[in-house]
Short mmCIF file of C-alpha atoms in Angstrom, two decimals:
data_model
loop_
_atom_site.label_atom_id
_atom_site.label_comp_id
_atom_site.label_asym_id
_atom_site.label_seq_id
_atom_site.Cartn_x
_atom_site.Cartn_y
_atom_site.Cartn_z
CA MET A 915 51.96 -10.70 27.60
CA SER A 916 51.35 -11.33 24.10
CA PRO A 917 49.78 -8.13 22.32
CA LYS A 918 45.79 -9.75 21.48
CA LYS A 919 45.21 -9.61 17.52
CA THR A 920 43.13 -7.03 16.01
CA PRO A 921 40.80 -7.17 12.84
CA SER A 922 41.37 -7.08 9.54
CA ALA A 923 41.36 -3.16 8.14
CA SER A 924 38.39 -4.47 5.80
CA TRP A 925 35.86 -6.75 9.16
CA ARG A 926 33.75 -4.01 8.31
CA VAL A 927 32.80 -5.30 4.46
CA ALA A 928 33.82 -8.72 4.83
CA MET A 929 31.30 -9.73 7.75
CA PHE A 930 28.56 -8.86 5.18
CA ILE A 931 29.95 -10.86 2.66
CA ALA A 932 30.06 -13.44 5.34
CA LEU A 933 26.35 -13.09 6.08
CA ALA A 934 25.07 -13.51 3.01
CA GLY A 935 27.06 -17.00 2.97
CA ALA A 936 25.20 -17.82 5.84
CA GLY A 937 22.22 -16.19 5.33
CA SER A 938 21.67 -18.18 1.84
CA ALA A 939 22.96 -21.77 3.34
CA THR A 940 19.84 -21.46 6.03
CA ARG A 941 17.49 -20.08 3.83
CA ALA A 942 16.58 -16.55 5.27
CA GLU A 943 13.56 -15.42 3.84
CA THR A 944 14.66 -12.43 0.84
CA LEU A 945 13.49 -9.41 1.10
CA ASP A 946 10.98 -10.88 -2.29
CA GLU A 947 9.13 -13.47 -0.08
CA ALA A 948 8.83 -11.10 2.36
CA TRP A 949 6.66 -9.22 0.50
CA GLN A 950 4.75 -12.23 -0.93
CA ALA A 951 4.06 -12.90 2.88
CA ALA A 952 2.82 -9.05 3.35
CA LEU A 953 0.74 -8.67 0.48
CA THR A 954 -1.22 -11.80 1.25
CA THR A 955 -1.87 -11.13 4.64
CA ASP A 956 -1.93 -7.18 5.06
CA ALA A 957 -5.73 -6.41 5.49
CA ARG A 958 -5.44 -3.34 4.10
CA PHE A 959 -4.27 -4.87 0.82
CA ALA A 960 -7.42 -7.06 0.84
CA ALA A 961 -9.49 -4.55 1.46
CA ALA A 962 -8.76 -2.94 -1.05
CA THR A 963 -8.88 -5.95 -3.21
CA SER A 964 -12.45 -6.78 -2.26
CA ARG A 965 -13.31 -3.26 -3.35
CA SER A 966 -12.00 -3.76 -7.09
CA GLN A 967 -13.95 -7.02 -7.11
CA ALA A 968 -16.68 -5.06 -5.96
CA ASN A 969 -15.76 -2.68 -8.97
CA GLU A 970 -16.91 -4.85 -11.46
CA ALA A 971 -19.78 -6.36 -9.93
CA ALA A 972 -21.46 -2.65 -10.45
CA LEU A 973 -19.79 -2.43 -13.86
CA GLU A 974 -20.88 -5.18 -14.97
CA ALA A 975 -24.08 -4.03 -13.43
CA ALA A 976 -24.17 -0.74 -15.38
CA ARG A 977 -23.65 -2.94 -18.61
CA ALA A 978 -26.74 -4.81 -17.53
CA GLU A 979 -28.84 -2.26 -17.53
CA ARG A 980 -28.86 -1.59 -22.35
CA LEU A 981 -30.28 -5.82 -21.93
CA PRO A 982 -33.60 -6.52 -22.18
CA SER A 983 -35.47 -7.75 -18.59
CA VAL A 984 -38.00 -9.90 -17.29
CA THR A 985 -40.54 -9.94 -15.25
CA ALA A 986 -43.26 -11.75 -13.33
CA THR A 987 -45.96 -11.08 -11.47
CA VAL A 988 -48.98 -13.68 -9.86
CA ALA A 989 -51.40 -12.04 -6.84
CA SER A 990 -54.09 -12.81 -5.24
CA SER A 991 -56.09 -10.37 -3.15
CA LEU A 992 -59.17 -10.38 -1.10
CA TRP A 993 -61.49 -7.79 -1.70
CA ARG A 994 -64.72 -6.72 0.84
CA ASP A 995 -66.68 -5.23 -1.36
CA THR A 996 -67.18 -6.43 -5.46
CA PRO A 997 -66.04 -4.18 -8.57
CA ALA A 998 -69.14 -4.28 -10.76
CA PHE A 999 -69.75 -2.75 -13.28
CA ASP A 1000 -73.15 -0.52 -13.36
CA PHE A 1001 -75.14 -0.26 -16.32
CA GLY A 1002 -77.82 2.35 -15.01
CA GLY A 1003 -76.47 4.84 -16.40
CA ILE A 1004 -77.86 3.02 -19.64
CA GLY A 1005 -81.35 2.26 -18.27
CA PHE A 1006 -80.17 -1.38 -17.08
CA PRO A 1007 -80.98 -1.69 -13.57
CA ALA A 1008 -78.41 -4.79 -12.79
CA GLY A 1009 -75.03 -4.62 -12.78
CA GLN A 1010 -72.31 -7.17 -12.97
CA PRO A 1011 -70.15 -7.26 -11.37
CA LEU A 1012 -65.94 -7.97 -12.81
CA PHE A 1013 -65.46 -11.05 -10.98
CA ALA A 1014 -66.89 -14.22 -9.05
CA GLY A 1015 -66.27 -14.16 -5.36
CA ASP A 1016 -64.46 -11.85 -3.13
CA THR A 1017 -60.51 -12.58 -4.46
CA LEU A 1018 -59.38 -11.16 -7.20
CA ASN A 1019 -56.48 -13.68 -9.29
CA LEU A 1020 -53.61 -11.41 -11.13
CA ALA A 1021 -50.92 -13.06 -12.90
CA SER A 1022 -48.26 -11.69 -15.79
CA ALA A 1023 -44.81 -11.27 -17.22
CA GLN A 1024 -43.22 -8.88 -19.07
CA VAL A 1025 -40.21 -8.30 -21.04
CA SER A 1026 -38.68 -4.60 -20.78
CA VAL A 1027 -36.11 -3.75 -23.97
CA PRO A 1028 -34.53 -0.16 -23.17
CA LEU A 1029 -34.36 1.79 -26.73
CA TYR A 1030 -33.24 5.15 -25.99
CA MET A 1031 -32.49 6.32 -22.51
CA GLY A 1032 -31.18 9.94 -23.69
CA GLY A 1033 -26.85 8.23 -23.17
CA ALA A 1034 -27.55 8.06 -20.30
CA LEU A 1035 -27.28 4.48 -19.65
CA THR A 1036 -23.69 4.84 -21.64
CA ALA A 1037 -23.07 7.81 -19.86
CA ASN A 1038 -23.66 5.09 -16.55
CA VAL A 1039 -21.70 2.08 -17.94
CA ALA A 1040 -17.77 4.67 -18.80
CA ALA A 1041 -18.37 5.59 -15.05
CA ALA A 1042 -18.57 2.53 -13.83
CA GLU A 1043 -15.03 1.52 -16.05
CA ALA A 1044 -13.64 4.80 -14.64
CA ASP A 1045 -14.96 3.93 -11.57
CA ARG A 1046 -13.17 0.82 -11.59
CA ASP A 1047 -10.08 2.01 -13.15
CA GLY A 1048 -9.30 4.22 -10.77
CA GLN A 1049 -10.06 1.49 -8.13
CA LEU A 1050 -7.65 -1.28 -9.17
CA LEU A 1051 -4.79 1.39 -9.69
CA SER A 1052 -5.95 1.98 -5.68
CA THR A 1053 -4.64 -0.51 -4.86
CA ASP A 1054 -1.53 -0.70 -7.25
CA THR A 1055 -0.62 2.20 -4.79
CA VAL A 1056 -2.04 0.18 -1.47
CA ARG A 1057 0.54 -2.90 -3.07
CA GLN A 1058 3.11 -0.49 -3.63
CA ASP A 1059 2.59 1.35 -0.28
CA LEU A 1060 3.13 -2.26 1.68
CA LYS A 1061 5.97 -2.87 -0.18
CA PHE A 1062 7.89 -0.04 1.06
CA ALA A 1063 6.78 -0.79 4.09
CA VAL A 1064 7.81 -4.13 4.46
CA ALA A 1065 11.04 -3.41 2.67
CA SER A 1066 11.85 -0.61 6.09
CA ALA A 1067 10.97 -3.19 8.44
CA TYR A 1068 13.33 -5.57 6.93
CA ILE A 1069 16.00 -3.16 6.15
CA GLY A 1070 15.17 -2.68 10.27
CA VAL A 1071 16.03 -6.08 11.28
CA LEU A 1072 19.03 -5.61 9.58
CA ARG A 1073 20.30 -2.75 10.09
CA ALA A 1074 19.52 -2.92 14.15
CA ALA A 1075 21.27 -6.57 14.02
CA SER A 1076 24.57 -5.13 12.26
CA ALA A 1077 23.93 -1.98 15.17
CA LEU A 1078 24.46 -5.50 17.59
CA GLU A 1079 27.08 -6.56 15.97
CA VAL A 1080 29.06 -3.57 15.91
CA ALA A 1081 28.28 -3.52 20.13
CA ARG A 1082 29.44 -6.86 20.88
CA SER A 1083 32.43 -6.35 19.02
CA ASN A 1084 33.61 -3.04 20.40
CA ALA A 1085 32.65 -5.19 24.75
CA ALA A 1086 34.40 -7.32 23.54
CA SER A 1087 37.70 -5.08 22.49
CA LEU A 1088 37.21 -3.63 25.28
CA ALA A 1089 36.45 -6.90 27.82
CA GLY A 1090 39.90 -7.56 25.70
CA HIS A 1091 42.22 -4.30 26.50
CA ALA A 1092 40.72 -4.43 29.95
CA ARG A 1093 41.93 -7.59 30.84
CA ASP A 1094 45.33 -5.89 29.63
CA VAL A 1095 45.61 -3.05 31.13
CA GLU A 1096 44.83 -5.21 34.74
CA ASP A 1097 47.94 -7.00 34.09
CA MET A 1098 50.57 -4.05 33.10
CA ARG A 1099 48.46 -2.35 36.49
CA ARG A 1100 49.65 -5.76 38.45
CA ALA A 1101 53.39 -5.68 36.49
CA GLY A 1102 53.10 -1.57 37.94
CA GLN A 1103 53.80 -0.62 34.34
CA VAL A 1104 50.59 1.31 34.67
CA PRO A 1105 48.99 2.87 36.93
CA THR A 1106 45.38 2.24 38.54
CA ASN A 1107 43.22 4.83 37.13
CA ASP A 1108 44.57 3.63 33.52
CA TYR A 1109 42.49 0.05 34.87
CA LEU A 1110 39.57 1.96 36.29
CA ALA A 1111 38.41 4.20 33.39
CA ALA A 1112 38.72 0.73 30.54
CA ALA A 1113 36.53 -0.46 32.81
CA VAL A 1114 34.15 1.77 33.15
CA SER A 1115 34.44 2.37 29.22
CA LEU A 1116 33.57 -1.26 28.94
CA ALA A 1117 30.47 -0.64 30.94
CA ASP A 1118 28.99 1.71 29.24
CA ALA A 1119 29.90 -0.88 25.85
CA ARG A 1120 27.51 -3.27 28.00
CA GLN A 1121 25.28 -1.10 28.11
CA ARG A 1122 25.23 -0.42 24.73
CA ASP A 1123 24.89 -3.80 24.02
CA LEU A 1124 22.10 -4.31 26.03
CA GLN A 1125 19.90 -1.64 24.22
CA ALA A 1126 20.97 -3.12 20.64
CA GLN A 1127 19.70 -5.84 21.06
CA ASN A 1128 16.58 -4.58 23.00
CA ALA A 1129 15.83 -2.22 19.95
CA LEU A 1130 16.76 -5.82 17.57
CA GLU A 1131 13.83 -7.37 19.06
CA ILE A 1132 11.79 -4.47 18.63
CA ALA A 1133 12.15 -4.37 14.69
CA ARG A 1134 11.42 -8.17 14.41
CA ALA A 1135 8.47 -7.49 16.01
CA THR A 1136 7.65 -4.51 14.08
CA TYR A 1137 8.55 -6.53 10.90
CA ASN A 1138 6.34 -9.86 12.05
CA ARG A 1139 3.36 -7.36 12.64
CA ARG A 1140 4.19 -6.01 8.86
CA VAL A 1141 4.69 -10.12 6.81
CA GLY A 1142 1.05 -10.80 9.09
CA ARG A 1143 2.84 -13.10 11.34
CA PRO A 1144 3.41 -13.13 15.03
CA PHE A 1145 5.58 -10.67 17.20
CA GLU A 1146 7.14 -13.46 19.03
CA THR A 1147 8.06 -15.97 15.43
CA PRO A 1148 12.03 -16.08 14.71
CA VAL A 1149 13.33 -13.43 12.40
CA ASP A 1150 15.77 -14.47 10.16
CA LEU A 1151 16.22 -12.33 6.69
CA GLU A 1152 18.21 -12.92 3.52
CA PRO A 1153 21.71 -10.09 3.68
CA LEU A 1154 21.01 -7.26 0.78
CA THR A 1155 23.93 -6.57 -0.26
CA ALA A 1156 23.02 -6.34 -3.98
CA PRO A 1157 21.50 -2.59 -5.27
CA LEU A 1158 17.87 -2.59 -4.91
CA GLY A 1159 15.15 -0.54 -7.51
CA GLY A 1160 16.28 -2.32 -10.68
CA PRO A 1161 18.22 -0.57 -14.12
CA ALA A 1162 14.89 2.10 -14.24
CA ILE A 1163 16.17 4.27 -11.00
CA ALA A 1164 19.63 4.38 -13.04
CA ALA A 1165 18.10 6.99 -16.03
CA PRO A 1166 19.18 10.96 -15.32
CA LEU A 1167 16.83 12.64 -12.79
CA ALA A 1168 14.62 14.44 -16.68
CA GLU A 1169 14.07 11.05 -17.89
CA LEU A 1170 13.35 9.89 -13.79
CA VAL A 1171 10.85 12.53 -13.28
CA ALA A 1172 8.75 11.43 -16.73
CA ALA A 1173 8.78 7.89 -15.40
CA ALA A 1174 6.89 8.70 -12.48
CA ARG A 1175 4.86 11.12 -14.35
CA ALA A 1176 3.55 8.04 -16.50
CA ALA A 1177 3.67 5.51 -13.93
CA ARG A 1178 2.40 6.51 -10.51
CA PRO A 1179 -0.44 5.38 -10.30
CA GLU A 1180 -2.18 8.18 -7.81
CA LEU A 1181 -1.77 10.24 -10.46
CA ALA A 1182 -3.72 8.38 -13.05
CA HIS A 1183 -6.78 7.12 -10.36
CA LEU A 1184 -7.52 10.85 -10.52
CA ASP A 1185 -7.90 10.68 -13.46
CA ALA A 1186 -9.92 8.00 -13.53
CA THR A 1187 -11.82 9.74 -10.97
CA ALA A 1188 -12.15 12.84 -13.21
CA ASP A 1189 -13.83 10.48 -15.79
CA ALA A 1190 -16.25 8.97 -13.83
CA LEU A 1191 -17.53 12.52 -12.34
CA ALA A 1192 -17.32 13.47 -15.79
CA ALA A 1193 -19.51 11.30 -16.96
CA ARG A 1194 -21.79 11.56 -14.46
CA ALA A 1195 -22.47 14.65 -15.32
CA ASP A 1196 -23.56 12.87 -18.51
CA ALA A 1197 -25.97 10.88 -17.63
CA ALA A 1198 -27.68 13.45 -15.61
CA ARG A 1199 -28.15 15.93 -18.04
CA ALA A 1200 -29.48 12.48 -20.21
CA ALA A 1201 -32.54 12.97 -17.75
CA HIS A 1202 -33.49 16.11 -20.37
CA ARG A 1203 -33.80 13.82 -23.46
CA PRO A 1204 -36.21 11.68 -24.24
CA GLN A 1205 -36.64 8.13 -22.77
CA LEU A 1206 -37.26 5.41 -24.68
CA ALA A 1207 -38.58 1.62 -23.67
CA LEU A 1208 -39.92 -0.87 -25.49
CA ASN A 1209 -42.48 -3.86 -23.95
CA GLY A 1210 -44.15 -6.54 -24.25
CA GLY A 1211 -45.69 -9.60 -22.17
CA TYR A 1212 -48.15 -11.53 -21.32
CA ALA A 1213 -51.26 -10.92 -18.61
CA TYR A 1214 -54.28 -12.86 -16.90
CA LEU A 1215 -57.22 -11.65 -15.40
CA GLU A 1216 -59.77 -13.97 -13.54
CA ASN A 1217 -63.17 -11.86 -14.02
CA ALA A 1218 -66.87 -12.80 -14.90
CA PHE A 1219 -67.35 -9.63 -17.62
CA LEU A 1220 -64.75 -9.77 -19.97
CA ASN A 1221 -64.90 -12.16 -22.71
CA ARG A 1222 -61.34 -13.47 -22.02
CA GLU A 1223 -59.15 -14.02 -19.11
CA ASP A 1224 -55.99 -14.40 -20.51
CA PHE A 1225 -54.23 -11.66 -22.97
CA TRP A 1226 -50.66 -10.25 -25.32
CA PHE A 1227 -49.21 -6.95 -25.27
CA VAL A 1228 -46.88 -4.56 -26.62
CA ALA A 1229 -46.26 -1.02 -25.65
CA LEU A 1230 -44.05 1.48 -27.06
CA GLY A 1231 -43.68 3.96 -23.48
CA VAL A 1232 -41.72 7.90 -24.49
CA ARG A 1233 -41.22 10.07 -21.22
CA PHE A 1234 -40.37 12.88 -21.90
CA ASN A 1235 -38.83 15.83 -18.65
CA VAL A 1236 -40.50 19.09 -20.05
CA PHE A 1237 -39.89 20.93 -16.33
CA ASP A 1238 -38.11 19.69 -13.20
CA SER A 1239 -37.26 23.39 -12.14
CA GLY A 1240 -33.40 22.88 -12.86
CA ARG A 1241 -32.47 20.04 -10.18
CA THR A 1242 -30.82 18.56 -13.18
CA ARG A 1243 -28.96 21.07 -14.71
CA HIS A 1244 -28.09 21.91 -10.95
CA ALA A 1245 -26.93 17.93 -10.56
CA SER A 1246 -25.19 17.97 -13.80
CA ALA A 1247 -22.81 20.88 -13.19
CA THR A 1248 -22.55 19.75 -9.54
CA LEU A 1249 -20.60 16.81 -10.80
CA GLU A 1250 -18.84 18.69 -13.92
CA ARG A 1251 -17.51 21.46 -10.83
CA GLN A 1252 -16.57 18.21 -9.34
CA SER A 1253 -14.07 16.61 -11.62
CA ALA A 1254 -12.87 19.50 -13.00
CA ALA A 1255 -11.57 20.18 -9.16
CA VAL A 1256 -10.26 16.92 -9.46
CA ALA A 1257 -8.04 17.38 -12.62
CA ASP A 1258 -6.86 20.79 -10.03
CA ASP A 1259 -5.81 18.23 -7.53
CA ARG A 1260 -4.27 16.10 -10.53
CA ARG A 1261 -1.54 19.14 -11.24
CA ASP A 1262 -1.16 19.33 -7.84
CA ARG A 1263 0.20 15.90 -7.11
CA GLU A 1264 2.02 16.01 -10.41
CA SER A 1265 4.80 18.30 -9.10
CA GLU A 1266 4.53 16.96 -5.25
CA ILE A 1267 5.22 13.60 -6.87
CA ALA A 1268 8.27 15.38 -10.07
CA LEU A 1269 9.59 17.15 -5.38
CA GLU A 1270 9.26 13.36 -4.31
CA VAL A 1271 11.83 12.40 -7.13
CA HIS A 1272 14.15 15.14 -6.59
CA ARG A 1273 14.33 14.03 -3.25
CA ALA A 1274 14.76 10.51 -3.27
CA SER A 1275 16.79 11.13 -6.48
CA ALA A 1276 19.52 13.28 -3.97
CA ASP A 1277 18.76 11.43 -1.34
CA LEU A 1278 20.52 8.32 -3.43
CA SER A 1279 23.63 10.49 -4.82
CA THR A 1280 24.45 11.18 -1.08
CA ALA A 1281 23.70 7.72 0.38
CA ARG A 1282 26.13 5.92 -2.28
CA ALA A 1283 28.52 8.54 -1.23
CA ARG A 1284 28.46 8.39 2.27
CA LEU A 1285 29.04 4.68 2.44
CA ASP A 1286 32.21 5.22 -0.05
CA VAL A 1287 33.70 7.69 2.51
CA ALA A 1288 32.20 5.18 6.04
CA THR A 1289 33.92 1.29 4.14
CA GLY A 1290 37.59 3.87 3.53
CA ALA A 1291 36.70 5.47 7.54
CA VAL A 1292 36.36 1.26 8.78
CA GLN A 1293 39.58 1.04 7.44
CA GLN A 1294 41.41 4.13 8.68
CA ALA A 1295 39.73 3.62 12.05
CA GLU A 1296 41.03 -0.26 12.14
CA GLU A 1297 44.31 0.76 11.34
CA ASN A 1298 44.72 3.52 13.53
CA LEU A 1299 43.23 1.20 16.23
CA ARG A 1300 45.92 -1.50 16.35
CA VAL A 1301 48.32 1.48 16.05
CA VAL A 1302 47.50 2.84 19.28
CA ARG A 1303 47.28 -0.25 20.94
CA ASP A 1304 50.85 -1.46 20.21
CA ARG A 1305 51.68 1.80 21.30
CA TYR A 1306 50.23 2.20 24.61
CA ARG A 1307 51.97 -1.78 25.48
CA ASN A 1308 54.92 -0.25 24.61
CA GLY A 1309 54.57 2.64 27.19
CA GLU A 1310 54.51 5.15 24.16
CA GLY A 1311 50.37 5.89 24.71
CA THR A 1312 47.84 6.61 27.30
CA ASN A 1313 45.02 4.38 27.77
CA THR A 1314 42.66 7.82 26.63
CA GLU A 1315 43.92 6.79 23.17
CA VAL A 1316 43.10 3.67 23.25
CA LEU A 1317 40.08 3.83 24.16
CA ASP A 1318 39.55 6.81 22.16
CA ALA A 1319 40.53 4.92 19.23
CA GLU A 1320 37.89 1.99 19.62
CA ALA A 1321 35.01 4.19 19.59
CA LEU A 1322 36.44 5.87 16.52
CA ARG A 1323 36.16 2.44 15.01
CA ALA A 1324 33.33 0.94 17.00
CA LEU A 1325 31.67 4.99 15.58
CA SER A 1326 32.70 3.81 12.08
CA ALA A 1327 31.96 0.83 11.56
CA ASP A 1328 28.41 1.92 13.02
CA ASN A 1329 28.59 4.62 10.07
CA PHE A 1330 29.39 2.57 7.42
CA ASP A 1331 25.66 -0.47 8.84
CA THR A 1332 23.36 3.50 8.43
CA ALA A 1333 25.06 4.96 4.83
CA HIS A 1334 25.02 0.82 4.13
CA TYR A 1335 21.11 0.26 5.00
CA ASP A 1336 20.31 3.66 3.81
CA LEU A 1337 22.08 2.91 0.87
CA ARG A 1338 19.56 0.30 0.02
CA LEU A 1339 16.14 2.14 1.79
CA ALA A 1340 17.46 5.24 -0.48
CA GLU A 1341 16.79 2.73 -3.93
CA LEU A 1342 13.41 1.23 -2.51
CA ALA A 1343 12.51 4.96 -2.14
CA LEU A 1344 13.45 6.22 -5.71
CA ALA A 1345 11.68 3.07 -7.87
CA ARG A 1346 8.32 3.99 -5.02
CA ALA A 1347 8.96 7.36 -6.29
CA ILE A 1348 8.85 6.63 -10.57
CA GLY A 1349 6.16 3.93 -9.50
CA ALA A 1350 8.10 0.54 -9.92
CA LEU A 1351 8.16 -0.87 -7.47
#
């Protein structure tokens, strides 16, 4: 009976390199392409984009309030009793109707120019600008959250595929061992219970193979949902072998926290919200100031009494709110306090973000260390299995030792995969924490 060859000590690392080459040859989908697909199809991101466009239109409307407006009116009214001038009070018995018949025709065109609205127009524009900026920042938050969710699903597929690879390798190795034990049992070299133990371990490995296949199918469906495709769409992804997150995540912790405070869109969004509320408070206070507007235009009044029917006019109007029982004061105070509340929320969120950066940085350091340990463990587990198998074939070891060594090999491979993908995810999590995803 010839001994079976065991994989090389670095088989797990070599598999990642081989998968990377195979992925590029078949033009598998990259993470960047997955992000682009999701940004094109995701409903939440589309809604955020539409809100940004709506706020841009609202800003243009606020700016237009400062410009002249032109209105035109045409009306024809039917009267039951025609209005008339009564001259009886001055000794004339006859009255003079305002217009002939029972129909009054009116037409006018008017231009209105706001000259001074107490600062309300400027404040409303400032509020609309802050709303626009805040919604753009909110859209960026949605974009980064979506990218991280897609990356998690992407890594989930790769993780599940690697787990299936480990399960199949474990089942194949145990199947080979079971054949060896069966041959040795028939030759009278080992007892029957050695074969039975190997067969039970093989059956258990095949169960894990089936479970891993199911987990991979679920991971693929989850990924397809994230990128806006039917769940059953075939998934072929480029392996992640290079570090993610860019050079920004390599900075010292203090610089990472400072970068997050400067770049996280959530903080800037809260700033913009506070600014918008403060501007609306200014607009509310403007109701206590004089309102000045210039009006001019043309009017046509069909009549039988006046010496003419068409008129040109110009008017300067001033409006001043003398007393409103405190409504304006309370309205502006409400907005000011809401703005202060948002500023308080901003300070709390800044603290939370600093903690997120600390946690993400610690997770990244731990993931790097775990991968180093797992890489060495894979090599050691491979060598251990080789030695134990040789001893068993030579009658120096036990079947239990072989089964334990194979279980350790599968465990070390699983640990390597877990550490590898945890590292890639930790890199992206830190990039998201500092607002650089």
